[in-house]
PDB file of C-alpha atoms in Angstrom:
ATOM      1  CA  GLN L  19       0.000   0.000   0.000  1.00 90.00           C
ATOM      2  CA  VAL L  20       0.889   3.660  -0.333  1.00 96.00           C
ATOM      3  CA  GLN L  21       0.730   6.143   2.513  1.00 97.00           C
ATOM      4  CA  LEU L  22       0.260   9.844   1.846  1.00 98.00           C
ATOM      5  CA  VAL L  23       0.896  12.739   4.198  1.00 98.00           C
ATOM      6  CA  GLU L  24      -0.019  16.307   3.304  1.00 98.00           C
ATOM      7  CA  SER L  25       1.711  19.339   4.735  1.00 98.00           C
ATOM      8  CA  GLY L  26       2.045  23.050   4.141  1.00 98.00           C
ATOM      9  CA  GLY L  27      -1.496  24.169   4.805  1.00 98.00           C
ATOM     10  CA  GLY L  28      -2.252  27.293   6.764  1.00 98.00           C
ATOM     11  CA  SER L  29      -3.911  30.677   6.715  1.00 98.00           C
ATOM     12  CA  VAL L  30      -3.268  33.298   4.072  1.00 98.00           C
ATOM     13  CA  GLN L  31      -4.879  36.519   2.925  1.00 98.00           C
ATOM     14  CA  ALA L  32      -6.692  36.743  -0.377  1.00 98.00           C
ATOM     15  CA  GLY L  33      -4.239  37.192  -3.215  1.00 98.00           C
ATOM     16  CA  GLY L  34      -1.512  35.331  -1.392  1.00 98.00           C
ATOM     17  CA  SER L  35       0.221  32.086  -2.248  1.00 98.00           C
ATOM     18  CA  LEU L  36       0.748  28.750  -0.591  1.00 98.00           C
ATOM     19  CA  ARG L  37       2.417  25.502  -1.576  1.00 98.00           C
ATOM     20  CA  ILE L  38       1.189  22.267  -0.103  1.00 98.00           C
ATOM     21  CA  SER L  39       3.049  18.985  -0.300  1.00 98.00           C
ATOM     22  CA  CYS L  40       2.136  15.323  -0.409  1.00 98.00           C
ATOM     23  CA  ALA L  41       4.821  12.922   0.752  1.00 98.00           C
ATOM     24  CA  ALA L  42       4.352   9.336  -0.388  1.00 98.00           C
ATOM     25  CA  SER L  43       5.776   6.259   1.261  1.00 97.00           C
ATOM     26  CA  GLY L  44       5.340   2.525   1.059  1.00 96.00           C
ATOM     27  CA  ARG L  45       5.022   0.941  -2.379  1.00 95.00           C
ATOM     28  CA  THR L  46       5.671   4.183  -4.216  1.00 95.00           C
ATOM     29  CA  SER L  47       6.691   2.303  -7.353  1.00 93.00           C
ATOM     30  CA  SER L  48       3.025   1.461  -7.865  1.00 94.00           C
ATOM     31  CA  ILE L  49       1.897   5.094  -8.103  1.00 95.00           C
ATOM     32  CA  MET L  50       0.497   5.882 -11.531  1.00 95.00           C
ATOM     33  CA  SER L  51      -0.988   9.302 -10.892  1.00 96.00           C
ATOM     34  CA  MET L  52      -1.506  11.801  -8.135  1.00 97.00           C
ATOM     35  CA  ALA L  53      -4.286  14.276  -7.597  1.00 98.00           C
ATOM     36  CA  TRP L  54      -5.534  16.909  -5.218  1.00 98.00           C
ATOM     37  CA  PHE L  55      -9.098  17.206  -4.002  1.00 98.00           C
ATOM     38  CA  ARG L  56     -10.673  19.671  -1.626  1.00 98.00           C
ATOM     39  CA  GLN L  57     -13.733  19.835   0.532  1.00 98.00           C
ATOM     40  CA  ALA L  58     -15.197  23.007   1.954  1.00 97.00           C
ATOM     41  CA  PRO L  59     -17.611  22.974   4.902  1.00 92.00           C
ATOM     42  CA  GLY L  60     -21.064  21.875   3.814  1.00 94.00           C
ATOM     43  CA  LYS L  61     -19.929  21.074   0.294  1.00 96.00           C
ATOM     44  CA  GLU L  62     -19.082  17.964  -1.672  1.00 97.00           C
ATOM     45  CA  ARG L  63     -15.506  16.943  -2.215  1.00 97.00           C
ATOM     46  CA  GLU L  64     -14.272  18.250  -5.547  1.00 98.00           C
ATOM     47  CA  PHE L  65     -11.393  17.531  -7.863  1.00 98.00           C
ATOM     48  CA  VAL L  66      -8.756  20.252  -7.988  1.00 98.00           C
ATOM     49  CA  SER L  67      -5.851  18.950 -10.047  1.00 98.00           C
ATOM     50  CA  GLY L  68      -4.210  15.750 -11.212  1.00 97.00           C
ATOM     51  CA  ILE L  69      -1.056  14.612 -12.949  1.00 97.00           C
ATOM     52  CA  VAL L  70       0.587  11.449 -14.221  1.00 94.00           C
ATOM     53  CA  TRP L  71       3.279  10.487 -11.746  1.00 91.00           C
ATOM     54  CA  GLY L  72       6.580  11.776 -13.051  1.00 84.00           C
ATOM     55  CA  GLY L  73       4.866  13.241 -16.098  1.00 87.00           C
ATOM     56  CA  THR L  74       4.030  16.730 -17.262  1.00 86.00           C
ATOM     57  CA  GLU L  75       0.419  16.526 -18.449  1.00 91.00           C
ATOM     58  CA  ALA L  76      -1.752  18.106 -15.812  1.00 96.00           C
ATOM     59  CA  TYR L  77      -5.481  18.583 -15.354  1.00 97.00           C
ATOM     60  CA  TYR L  78      -7.177  21.377 -13.466  1.00 98.00           C
ATOM     61  CA  ALA L  79     -10.630  22.260 -12.347  1.00 98.00           C
ATOM     62  CA  ASP L  80     -11.930  25.353 -14.110  1.00 98.00           C
ATOM     63  CA  SER L  81     -12.053  27.202 -10.813  1.00 98.00           C
ATOM     64  CA  VAL L  82      -8.278  26.992 -10.335  1.00 98.00           C
ATOM     65  CA  LYS L  83      -6.932  27.139 -13.889  1.00 98.00           C
ATOM     66  CA  GLY L  84      -4.253  29.761 -14.251  1.00 98.00           C
ATOM     67  CA  ARG L  85      -3.777  30.019 -10.501  1.00 98.00           C
ATOM     68  CA  PHE L  86      -2.710  26.564  -9.322  1.00 98.00           C
ATOM     69  CA  ALA L  87       0.104  24.349 -10.564  1.00 98.00           C
ATOM     70  CA  ILE L  88       0.622  20.678  -9.798  1.00 97.00           C
ATOM     71  CA  SER L  89       3.947  18.878  -9.968  1.00 96.00           C
ATOM     72  CA  THR L  90       5.693  15.741  -8.764  1.00 94.00           C
ATOM     73  CA  ASP L  91       9.215  14.863  -7.750  1.00 93.00           C
ATOM     74  CA  ASN L  92       9.635  11.151  -8.300  1.00 89.00           C
ATOM     75  CA  VAL L  93      13.057  11.171  -6.640  1.00 92.00           C
ATOM     76  CA  LYS L  94      11.644  12.600  -3.421  1.00 95.00           C
ATOM     77  CA  ASN L  95       8.346  10.718  -3.843  1.00 96.00           C
ATOM     78  CA  THR L  96       6.516  13.956  -3.250  1.00 96.00           C
ATOM     79  CA  GLY L  97       3.746  15.797  -5.014  1.00 96.00           C
ATOM     80  CA  TYR L  98       3.101  19.512  -4.788  1.00 97.00           C
ATOM     81  CA  LEU L  99       0.307  21.951  -5.383  1.00 98.00           C
ATOM     82  CA  GLN L 100       1.386  25.551  -5.832  1.00 98.00           C
ATOM     83  CA  MET L 101      -1.549  27.834  -5.145  1.00 98.00           C
ATOM     84  CA  ASN L 102      -1.359  31.451  -6.262  1.00 98.00           C
ATOM     85  CA  SER L 103      -3.831  34.320  -6.227  1.00 98.00           C
ATOM     86  CA  LEU L 104      -5.797  32.563  -3.538  1.00 98.00           C
ATOM     87  CA  LYS L 105      -9.422  33.462  -3.036  1.00 98.00           C
ATOM     88  CA  PRO L 106     -11.683  33.007  -0.007  1.00 98.00           C
ATOM     89  CA  GLU L 107     -13.595  30.359  -1.954  1.00 97.00           C
ATOM     90  CA  ASP L 108     -10.409  28.278  -2.031  1.00 98.00           C
ATOM     91  CA  THR L 109     -10.809  27.708   1.695  1.00 98.00           C
ATOM     92  CA  ALA L 110     -11.100  23.974   2.249  1.00 98.00           C
ATOM     93  CA  VAL L 111      -9.388  20.872   3.484  1.00 98.00           C
ATOM     94  CA  TYR L 112      -7.087  19.740   0.710  1.00 98.00           C
ATOM     95  CA  TYR L 113      -6.529  16.026   0.236  1.00 98.00           C
ATOM     96  CA  CYS L 114      -3.830  14.260  -1.707  1.00 98.00           C
ATOM     97  CA  ALA L 115      -4.770  11.060  -3.507  1.00 98.00           C
ATOM     98  CA  ALA L 116      -2.898   8.466  -5.528  1.00 97.00           C
ATOM     99  CA  GLN L 117      -4.018   6.029  -8.175  1.00 96.00           C
ATOM    100  CA  THR L 118      -1.919   2.885  -7.945  1.00 94.00           C
ATOM    101  CA  GLY L 119      -1.364  -0.082 -10.223  1.00 88.00           C
ATOM    102  CA  ALA L 120      -4.272  -0.903 -12.499  1.00 84.00           C
ATOM    103  CA  ALA L 121      -6.889   0.682 -10.236  1.00 87.00           C
ATOM    104  CA  THR L 122      -9.361   2.965 -11.981  1.00 87.00           C
ATOM    105  CA  ASP L 123      -9.950   5.132  -8.933  1.00 92.00           C
ATOM    106  CA  PHE L 124      -7.842   6.786  -6.266  1.00 95.00           C
ATOM    107  CA  THR L 125      -7.065   4.143  -3.675  1.00 93.00           C
ATOM    108  CA  SER L 126      -4.678   5.999  -1.380  1.00 96.00           C
ATOM    109  CA  TRP L 127      -5.604   9.167   0.480  1.00 97.00           C
ATOM    110  CA  GLY L 128      -3.952  11.490   2.921  1.00 98.00           C
ATOM    111  CA  ARG L 129      -5.670  12.908   5.977  1.00 97.00           C
ATOM    112  CA  GLY L 130      -5.826  16.390   4.517  1.00 98.00           C
ATOM    113  CA  THR L 131      -4.381  19.791   5.264  1.00 98.00           C
ATOM    114  CA  GLN L 132      -6.432  22.879   6.030  1.00 98.00           C
ATOM    115  CA  VAL L 133      -6.105  25.909   3.774  1.00 98.00           C
ATOM    116  CA  THR L 134      -7.869  29.050   4.931  1.00 98.00           C
ATOM    117  CA  VAL L 135      -8.016  32.186   2.802  1.00 98.00           C
ATOM    118  CA  SER L 136      -9.293  35.334   4.442  1.00 97.00           C
ATOM    119  CA  SER L 137     -10.627  38.405   2.688  1.00 93.00           C
TER     120      SER L 137
END
């Protein structure tokens, strides 16, 4: 199995930036892709961004296009989400997820890191 631990969350003012990290351990060789999801209070969990592990093709939700950037470091077994021009509506718990092996869904999840954007 793969274990994921997010870090780097915190509080920031609107317009600010934050980079959150997702450290992977365990059977990291089985990771095929990594993604970030978020869940705001009272709302459904939503997809934020995803990328092929070690690749360059990235996918973004329309709400974060042009502001967020996802990347991976396969040497460090760590994924990142650079968040710029943050808005209050970005406030949520951000979760890292990994798709492993031949699985069609995300089977490994972190516990989340809180990101709070104040106006």
